[in-house]
Coordinates of C-alpha atoms in Angstrom, one line a residue:
X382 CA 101.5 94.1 -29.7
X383 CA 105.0 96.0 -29.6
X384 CA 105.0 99.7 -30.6
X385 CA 106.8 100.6 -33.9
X386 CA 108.0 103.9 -35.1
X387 CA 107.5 105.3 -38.2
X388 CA 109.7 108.4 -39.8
X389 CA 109.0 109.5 -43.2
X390 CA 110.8 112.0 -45.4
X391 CA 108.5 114.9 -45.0
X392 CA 109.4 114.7 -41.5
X393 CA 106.4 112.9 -40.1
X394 CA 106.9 110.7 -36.9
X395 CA 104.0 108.3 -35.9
X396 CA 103.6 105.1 -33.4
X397 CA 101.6 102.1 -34.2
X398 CA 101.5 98.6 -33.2
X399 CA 103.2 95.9 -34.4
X400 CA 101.9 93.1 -35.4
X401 CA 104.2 91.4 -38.2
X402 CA 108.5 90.8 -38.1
X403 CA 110.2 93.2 -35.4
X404 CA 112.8 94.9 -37.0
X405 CA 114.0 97.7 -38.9
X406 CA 112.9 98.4 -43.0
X407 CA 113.1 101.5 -45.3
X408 CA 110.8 101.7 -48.0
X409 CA 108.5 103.2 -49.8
X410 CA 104.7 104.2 -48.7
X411 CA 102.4 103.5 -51.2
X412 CA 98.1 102.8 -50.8
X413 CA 96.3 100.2 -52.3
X414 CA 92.6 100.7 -52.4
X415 CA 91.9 97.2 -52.8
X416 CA 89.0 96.1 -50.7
X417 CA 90.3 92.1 -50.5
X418 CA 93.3 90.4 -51.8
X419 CA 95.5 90.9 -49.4
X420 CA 97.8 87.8 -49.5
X421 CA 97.9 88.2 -53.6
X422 CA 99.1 91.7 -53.1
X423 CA 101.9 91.3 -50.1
X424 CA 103.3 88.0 -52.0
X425 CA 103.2 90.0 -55.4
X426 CA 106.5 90.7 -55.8
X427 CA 105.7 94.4 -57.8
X428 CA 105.7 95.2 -54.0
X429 CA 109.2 94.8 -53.8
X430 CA 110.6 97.3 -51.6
X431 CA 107.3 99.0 -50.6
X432 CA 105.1 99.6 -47.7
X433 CA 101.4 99.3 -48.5
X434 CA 98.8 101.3 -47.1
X435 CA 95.7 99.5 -46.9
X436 CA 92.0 101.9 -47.3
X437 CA 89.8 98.7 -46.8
X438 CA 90.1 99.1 -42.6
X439 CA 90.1 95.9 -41.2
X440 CA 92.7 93.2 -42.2
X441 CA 93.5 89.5 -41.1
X442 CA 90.2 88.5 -40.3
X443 CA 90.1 85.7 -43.5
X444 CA 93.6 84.6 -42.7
X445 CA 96.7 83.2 -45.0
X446 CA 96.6 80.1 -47.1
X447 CA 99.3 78.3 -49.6
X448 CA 97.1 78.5 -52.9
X449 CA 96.6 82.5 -52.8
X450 CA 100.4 83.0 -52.8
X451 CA 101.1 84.8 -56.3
X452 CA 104.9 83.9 -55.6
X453 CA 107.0 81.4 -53.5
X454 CA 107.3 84.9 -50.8
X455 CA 106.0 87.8 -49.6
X456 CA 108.3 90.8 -51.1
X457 CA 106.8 93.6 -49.9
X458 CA 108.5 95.5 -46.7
X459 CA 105.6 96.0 -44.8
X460 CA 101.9 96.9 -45.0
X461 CA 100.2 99.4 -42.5
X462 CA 96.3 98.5 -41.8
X463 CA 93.9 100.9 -39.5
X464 CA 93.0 97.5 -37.6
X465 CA 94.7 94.1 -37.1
X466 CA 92.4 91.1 -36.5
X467 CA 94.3 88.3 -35.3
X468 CA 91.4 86.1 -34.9
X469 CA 90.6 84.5 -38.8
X470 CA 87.4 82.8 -39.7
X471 CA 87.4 81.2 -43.2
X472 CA 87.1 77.8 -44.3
X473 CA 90.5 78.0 -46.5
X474 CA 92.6 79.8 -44.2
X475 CA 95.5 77.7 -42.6
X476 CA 97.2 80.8 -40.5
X477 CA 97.0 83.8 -39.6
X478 CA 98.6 87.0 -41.5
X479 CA 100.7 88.0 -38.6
X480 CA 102.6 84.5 -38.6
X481 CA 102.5 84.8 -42.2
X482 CA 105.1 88.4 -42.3
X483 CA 106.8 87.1 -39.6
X484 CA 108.1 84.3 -41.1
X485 CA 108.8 86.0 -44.7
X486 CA 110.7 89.2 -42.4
X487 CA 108.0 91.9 -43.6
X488 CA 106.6 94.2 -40.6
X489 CA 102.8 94.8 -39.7
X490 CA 101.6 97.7 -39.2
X491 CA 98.2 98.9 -37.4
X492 CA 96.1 101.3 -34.8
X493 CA 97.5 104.1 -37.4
X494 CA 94.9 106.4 -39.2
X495 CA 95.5 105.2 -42.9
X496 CA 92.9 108.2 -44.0
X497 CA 95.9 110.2 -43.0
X498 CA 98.4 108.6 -44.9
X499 CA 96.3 107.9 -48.1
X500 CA 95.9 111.3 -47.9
X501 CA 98.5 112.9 -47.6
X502 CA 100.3 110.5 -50.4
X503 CA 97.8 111.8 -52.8
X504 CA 98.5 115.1 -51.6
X505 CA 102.4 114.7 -51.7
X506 CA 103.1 112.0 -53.4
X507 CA 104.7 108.2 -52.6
X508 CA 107.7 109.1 -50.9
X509 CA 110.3 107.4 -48.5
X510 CA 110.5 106.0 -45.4
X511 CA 111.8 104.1 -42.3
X512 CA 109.7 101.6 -39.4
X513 CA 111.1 100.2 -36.6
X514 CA 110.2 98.2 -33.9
X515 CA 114.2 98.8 -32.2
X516 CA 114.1 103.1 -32.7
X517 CA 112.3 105.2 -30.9
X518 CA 114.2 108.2 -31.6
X519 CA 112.8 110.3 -34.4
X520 CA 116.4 111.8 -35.0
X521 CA 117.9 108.5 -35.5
X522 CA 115.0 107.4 -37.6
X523 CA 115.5 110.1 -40.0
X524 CA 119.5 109.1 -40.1
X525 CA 118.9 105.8 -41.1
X526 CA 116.4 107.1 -43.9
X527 CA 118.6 109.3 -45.4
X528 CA 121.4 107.0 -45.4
X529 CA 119.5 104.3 -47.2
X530 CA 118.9 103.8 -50.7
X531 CA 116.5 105.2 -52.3
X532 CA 114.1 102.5 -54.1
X533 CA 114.3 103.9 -57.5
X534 CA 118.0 103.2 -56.7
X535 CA 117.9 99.5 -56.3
X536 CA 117.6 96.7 -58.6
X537 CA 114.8 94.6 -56.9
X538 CA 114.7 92.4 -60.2
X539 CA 117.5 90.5 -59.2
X540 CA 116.0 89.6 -56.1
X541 CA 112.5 88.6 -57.5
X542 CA 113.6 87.2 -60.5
X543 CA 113.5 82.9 -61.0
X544 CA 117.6 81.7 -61.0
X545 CA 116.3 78.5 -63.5
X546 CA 114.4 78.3 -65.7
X547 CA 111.2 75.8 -65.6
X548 CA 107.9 75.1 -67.4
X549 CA 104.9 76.5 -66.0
X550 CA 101.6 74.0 -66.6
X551 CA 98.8 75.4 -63.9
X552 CA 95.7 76.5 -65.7
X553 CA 93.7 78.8 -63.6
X554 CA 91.3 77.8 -60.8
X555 CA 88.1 77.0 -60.8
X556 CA 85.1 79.2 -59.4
X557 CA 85.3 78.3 -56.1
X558 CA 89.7 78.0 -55.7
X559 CA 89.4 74.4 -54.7
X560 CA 91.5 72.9 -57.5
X561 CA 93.0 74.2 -60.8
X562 CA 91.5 73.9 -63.9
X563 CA 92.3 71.6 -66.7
X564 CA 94.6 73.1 -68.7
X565 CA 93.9 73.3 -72.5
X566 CA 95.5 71.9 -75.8
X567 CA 98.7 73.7 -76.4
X568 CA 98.0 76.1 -79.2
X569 CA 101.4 78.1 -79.3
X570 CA 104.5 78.0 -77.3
X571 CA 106.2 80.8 -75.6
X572 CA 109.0 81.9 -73.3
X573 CA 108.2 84.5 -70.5
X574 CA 110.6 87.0 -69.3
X575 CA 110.4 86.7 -65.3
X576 CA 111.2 89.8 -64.3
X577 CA 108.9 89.4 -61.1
X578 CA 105.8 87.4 -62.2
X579 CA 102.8 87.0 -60.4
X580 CA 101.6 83.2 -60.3
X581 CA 97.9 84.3 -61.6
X582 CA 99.5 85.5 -65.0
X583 CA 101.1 82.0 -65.5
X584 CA 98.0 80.5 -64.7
X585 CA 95.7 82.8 -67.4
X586 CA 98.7 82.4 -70.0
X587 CA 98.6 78.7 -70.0
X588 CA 94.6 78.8 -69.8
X589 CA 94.6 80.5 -73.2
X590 CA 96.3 77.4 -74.4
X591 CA 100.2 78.8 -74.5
X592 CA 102.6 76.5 -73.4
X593 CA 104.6 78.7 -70.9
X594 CA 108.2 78.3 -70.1
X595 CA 109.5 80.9 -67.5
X596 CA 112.8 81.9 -68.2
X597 CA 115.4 84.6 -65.6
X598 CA 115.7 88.1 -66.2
X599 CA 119.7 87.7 -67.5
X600 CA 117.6 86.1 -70.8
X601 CA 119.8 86.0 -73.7
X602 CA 117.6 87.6 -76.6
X603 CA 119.7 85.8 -79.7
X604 CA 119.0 82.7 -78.5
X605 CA 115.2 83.7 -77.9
X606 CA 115.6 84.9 -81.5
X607 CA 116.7 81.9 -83.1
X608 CA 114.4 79.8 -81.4
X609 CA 111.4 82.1 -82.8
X610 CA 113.2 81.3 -86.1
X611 CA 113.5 77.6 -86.1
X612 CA 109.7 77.7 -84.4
X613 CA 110.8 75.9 -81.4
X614 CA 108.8 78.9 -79.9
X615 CA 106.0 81.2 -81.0
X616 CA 106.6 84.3 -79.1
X617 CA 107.9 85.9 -75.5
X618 CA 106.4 87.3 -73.1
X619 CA 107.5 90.2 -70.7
X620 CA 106.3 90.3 -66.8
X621 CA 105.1 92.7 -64.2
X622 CA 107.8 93.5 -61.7
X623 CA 109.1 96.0 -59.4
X624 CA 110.9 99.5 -59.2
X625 CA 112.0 101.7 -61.9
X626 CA 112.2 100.3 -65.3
X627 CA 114.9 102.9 -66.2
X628 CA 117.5 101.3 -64.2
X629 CA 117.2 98.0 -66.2
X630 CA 119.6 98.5 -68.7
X631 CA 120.6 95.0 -69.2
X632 CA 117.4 94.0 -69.9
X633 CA 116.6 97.3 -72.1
X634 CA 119.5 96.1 -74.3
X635 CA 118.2 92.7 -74.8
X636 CA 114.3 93.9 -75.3
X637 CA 115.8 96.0 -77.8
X638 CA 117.1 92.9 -79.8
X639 CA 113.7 91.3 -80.0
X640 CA 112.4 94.3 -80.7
X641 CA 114.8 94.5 -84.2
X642 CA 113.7 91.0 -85.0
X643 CA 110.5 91.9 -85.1
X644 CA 110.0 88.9 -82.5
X645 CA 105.9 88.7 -81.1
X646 CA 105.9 90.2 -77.8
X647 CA 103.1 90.7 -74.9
X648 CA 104.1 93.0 -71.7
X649 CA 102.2 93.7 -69.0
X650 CA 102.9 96.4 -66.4
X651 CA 106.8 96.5 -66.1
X652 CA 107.1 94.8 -69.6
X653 CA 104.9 97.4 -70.9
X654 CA 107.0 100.3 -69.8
X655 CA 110.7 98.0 -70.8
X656 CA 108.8 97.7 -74.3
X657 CA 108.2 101.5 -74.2
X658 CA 112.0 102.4 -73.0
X659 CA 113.3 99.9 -75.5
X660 CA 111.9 101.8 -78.6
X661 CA 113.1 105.2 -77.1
X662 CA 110.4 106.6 -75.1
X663 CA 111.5 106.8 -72.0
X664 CA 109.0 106.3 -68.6
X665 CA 107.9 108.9 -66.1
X666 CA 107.5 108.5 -62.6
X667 CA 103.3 109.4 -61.3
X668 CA 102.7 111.4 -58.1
X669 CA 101.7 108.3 -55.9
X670 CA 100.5 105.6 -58.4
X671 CA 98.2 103.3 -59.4
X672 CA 97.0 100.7 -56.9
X673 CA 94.0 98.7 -56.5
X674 CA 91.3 96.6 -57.8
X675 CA 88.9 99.4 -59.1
X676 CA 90.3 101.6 -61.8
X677 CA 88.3 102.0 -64.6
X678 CA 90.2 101.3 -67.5
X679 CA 88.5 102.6 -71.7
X680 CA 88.9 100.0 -74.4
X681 CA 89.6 102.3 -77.3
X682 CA 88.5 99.8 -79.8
X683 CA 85.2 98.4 -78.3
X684 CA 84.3 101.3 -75.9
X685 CA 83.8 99.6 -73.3
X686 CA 85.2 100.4 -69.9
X687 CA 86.7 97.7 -67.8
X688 CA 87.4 97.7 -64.4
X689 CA 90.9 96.9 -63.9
X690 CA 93.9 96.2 -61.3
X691 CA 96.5 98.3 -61.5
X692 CA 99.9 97.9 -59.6
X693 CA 102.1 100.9 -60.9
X694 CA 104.6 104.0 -59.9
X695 CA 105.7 104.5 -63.5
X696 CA 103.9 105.3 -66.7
X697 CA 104.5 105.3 -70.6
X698 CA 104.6 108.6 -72.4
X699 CA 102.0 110.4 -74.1
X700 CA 104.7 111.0 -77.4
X701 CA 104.6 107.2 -77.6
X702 CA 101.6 107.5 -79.8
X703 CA 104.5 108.6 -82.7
X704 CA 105.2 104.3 -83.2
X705 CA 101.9 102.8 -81.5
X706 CA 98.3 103.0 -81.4
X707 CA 97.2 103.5 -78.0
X708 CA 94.5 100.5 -77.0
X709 CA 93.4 101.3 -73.6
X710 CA 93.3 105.1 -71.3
X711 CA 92.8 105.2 -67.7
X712 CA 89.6 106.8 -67.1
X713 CA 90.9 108.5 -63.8
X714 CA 94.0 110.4 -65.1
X715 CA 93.8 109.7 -69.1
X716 CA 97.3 108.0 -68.6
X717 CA 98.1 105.4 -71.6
X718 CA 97.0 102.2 -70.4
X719 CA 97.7 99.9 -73.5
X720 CA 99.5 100.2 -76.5
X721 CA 99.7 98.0 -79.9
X722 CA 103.0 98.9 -82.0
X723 CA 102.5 99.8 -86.0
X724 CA 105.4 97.9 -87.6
X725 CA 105.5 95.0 -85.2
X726 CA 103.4 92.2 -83.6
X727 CA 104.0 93.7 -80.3
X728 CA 101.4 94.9 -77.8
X729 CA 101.2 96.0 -73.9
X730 CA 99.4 96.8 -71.0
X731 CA 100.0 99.0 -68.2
X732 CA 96.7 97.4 -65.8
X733 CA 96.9 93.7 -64.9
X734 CA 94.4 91.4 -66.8
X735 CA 94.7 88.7 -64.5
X736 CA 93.6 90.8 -61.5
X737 CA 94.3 89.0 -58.6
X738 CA 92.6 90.3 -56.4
X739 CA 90.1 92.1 -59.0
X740 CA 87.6 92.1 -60.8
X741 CA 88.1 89.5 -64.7
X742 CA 86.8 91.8 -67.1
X743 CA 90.3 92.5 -68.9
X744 CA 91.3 88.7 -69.0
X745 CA 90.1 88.4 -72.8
X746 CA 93.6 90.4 -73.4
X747 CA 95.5 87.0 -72.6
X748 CA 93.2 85.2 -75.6
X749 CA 94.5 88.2 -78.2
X750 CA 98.1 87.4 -77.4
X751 CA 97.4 83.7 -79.0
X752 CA 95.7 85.1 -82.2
X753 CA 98.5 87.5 -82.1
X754 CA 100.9 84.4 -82.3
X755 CA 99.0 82.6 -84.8
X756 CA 98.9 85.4 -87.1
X757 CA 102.8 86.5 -86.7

């Protein structure tokens, strides 16, 4: 392995080893506390423009493999692991994860102490920084960060986001991943915003027995709107995605449209917080996230708590409760963690029902966006 250098914006200069693309990224550092899944999470593209911090501290050893892609690419910019293990052994694998970021340009990181880091981003918060495999000097390093964008700066959307639009038809797999499911009967139709989506969702959508057709980001909300009207569709859907919601303000103006109409909506993640921006609450930024396949999550309604995925830097506010009945709190912070509107059939969630990887305890959510349809 080559040496890499890491610089982040505190001023902290590490080495490491190398084990993914050699070149330079800035990013920023985030840790996922996910102890599997890590294919689903460096192809989701919510990782746009982030380097992930693994806790679980040995990765590679199950390998890469086509069907565990949640997009056609990995997006992240890098993920940084206490140990590499070249040297796969499962039954599905077709590669390993180092061939894998080299060929979709995202670095590997490893032989760092990712305690360290997790701890000092919970300490300090997610914050900025720069890796190379082609700087060694900590002075330069810290040039090229402060002369990059920041990521709350940049409209990853565009980048993640489907050019065409297509019909997605995948149901979701079955218990062992060999093959997909059979799909159901179509019960409703709907159109879903891609604004990043992970594969997974498509698959759970169209299990619940939506017909599902995936639309860009540059949507045009009065067409949506008269579709809804002449019943050629049911309803629209809003995805996960990356960065800041605030800088969206294309997309803000069109959610706000649908929002008028009174069209049925579902968001998850990003579409949450757009859904929240749209009506005038706007989102706050957390300290350093939520990330990982173990968050318990309260179901206001039953009581129950679920343990969730969560992919997140940004959050809804608590004011929002003024137009919506909060559905779902996170059980670690008490942020809101799913919301149902009071003079609309619109509803959200902040945590990811699909949960890949995760545990399925919050994929019943998918089923209550069909009765919401059939009762709009």
């Amino acid at each position: 392995m080559k040496p890499v250098w890491i610089y982040l914006e505190n001023g902290t200069f590490l080495e490491a080893s190398s084990f993914g693309a050699e070149t330079t990224l800035v990013g920023e550092i985030v840790f996922n506390t996910s102890m599997s899944g890590y294919q689903e999470i460096m192809s989701d593209p919510s990782y746009a423009g982030q380097f992930v911090t693994f806790t679980a501290p040995e990765i590679g050893n199950v390998g890469v493999n086509d069907e565990d892609m949640e997009s056609k690419a990995a997006h992240a910019k890098g993920m940084i692991v206490r140990q590499y293990q070249d040297r796969y052994s499962n039954f599905r694998a077709e590669d390993s994860l180092a061939n894998f970021l080299k060929k979709h340009n995202v670095m590997g990181i490893s032989d760092i102490d990712t305690r360290y880091l997790t701890k000092m981003l919970r300490s300090e918060g997610a914050m900025m920084m720069v890796a190379s495999t082609e700087i060694d000097d900590k002075e330069e390093l810290k040039k090229v960060l402060e002369t990059s964008p920041r990521i709350e700066e940049v409209n990853y959307i565009k980048e993640v986001s489907t050019k065409e639009a297509y019909v997605h038809k995948n149901g979701t797999y079955d218990a062992i991943g060999f093959k997909y499911n059979e799909a159901p009967e179509v019960q409703a139709k709907i159109v879903a915003i891609d604004f990043g989506v992970k594969r997974n969702i498509l698959n759970e959508l169209t299990q619940a027995g939506l017909e599902v057709e995936v639309v860009p980001n540059t949507f045009d909300a009065d067409e949506l709107i008269t579709r809804v009207k002449n019943k050629e569709i049911d309803g629209v859907f809003l995805s996960n995605g990356p960065g800041d919601p605030l800088v969206l303000k294309e997309e803000q103006a069109q959610i706000k449209k649908l929002i008028a109409a009174k069209v049925p909506m579902f968001g998850i993640c990003l579409g949450h917080q757009l859904l929240s921006i749209s009506h005038g609450y706007d989102t706050y930024k957390l300290k350093f996230g939520h990330h990982g396949g173990n968050h318990p999550v309260k179901n206001i309604k039953s009581g129950m708590v679920e343990i969730t995925a969560q992919n997140h830097n940004y959050n809804v506010p608590e004011n929002i409760t003024e137009i919506a009945e909060v559905t779902h709190t996170n059980l670690f912070d008490s942020t809101i963690e799913g919301l149902r509107y009071n003079d609309a059939p619109i509803f959200s969630v902040q945590h990811h029902p699909e949960s890949s990887p995760g545990p399925k305890e919050s994929r019943y959510i998918f089923g209550e966006f069909l009765s919401l349809l059939k009762q709009a």
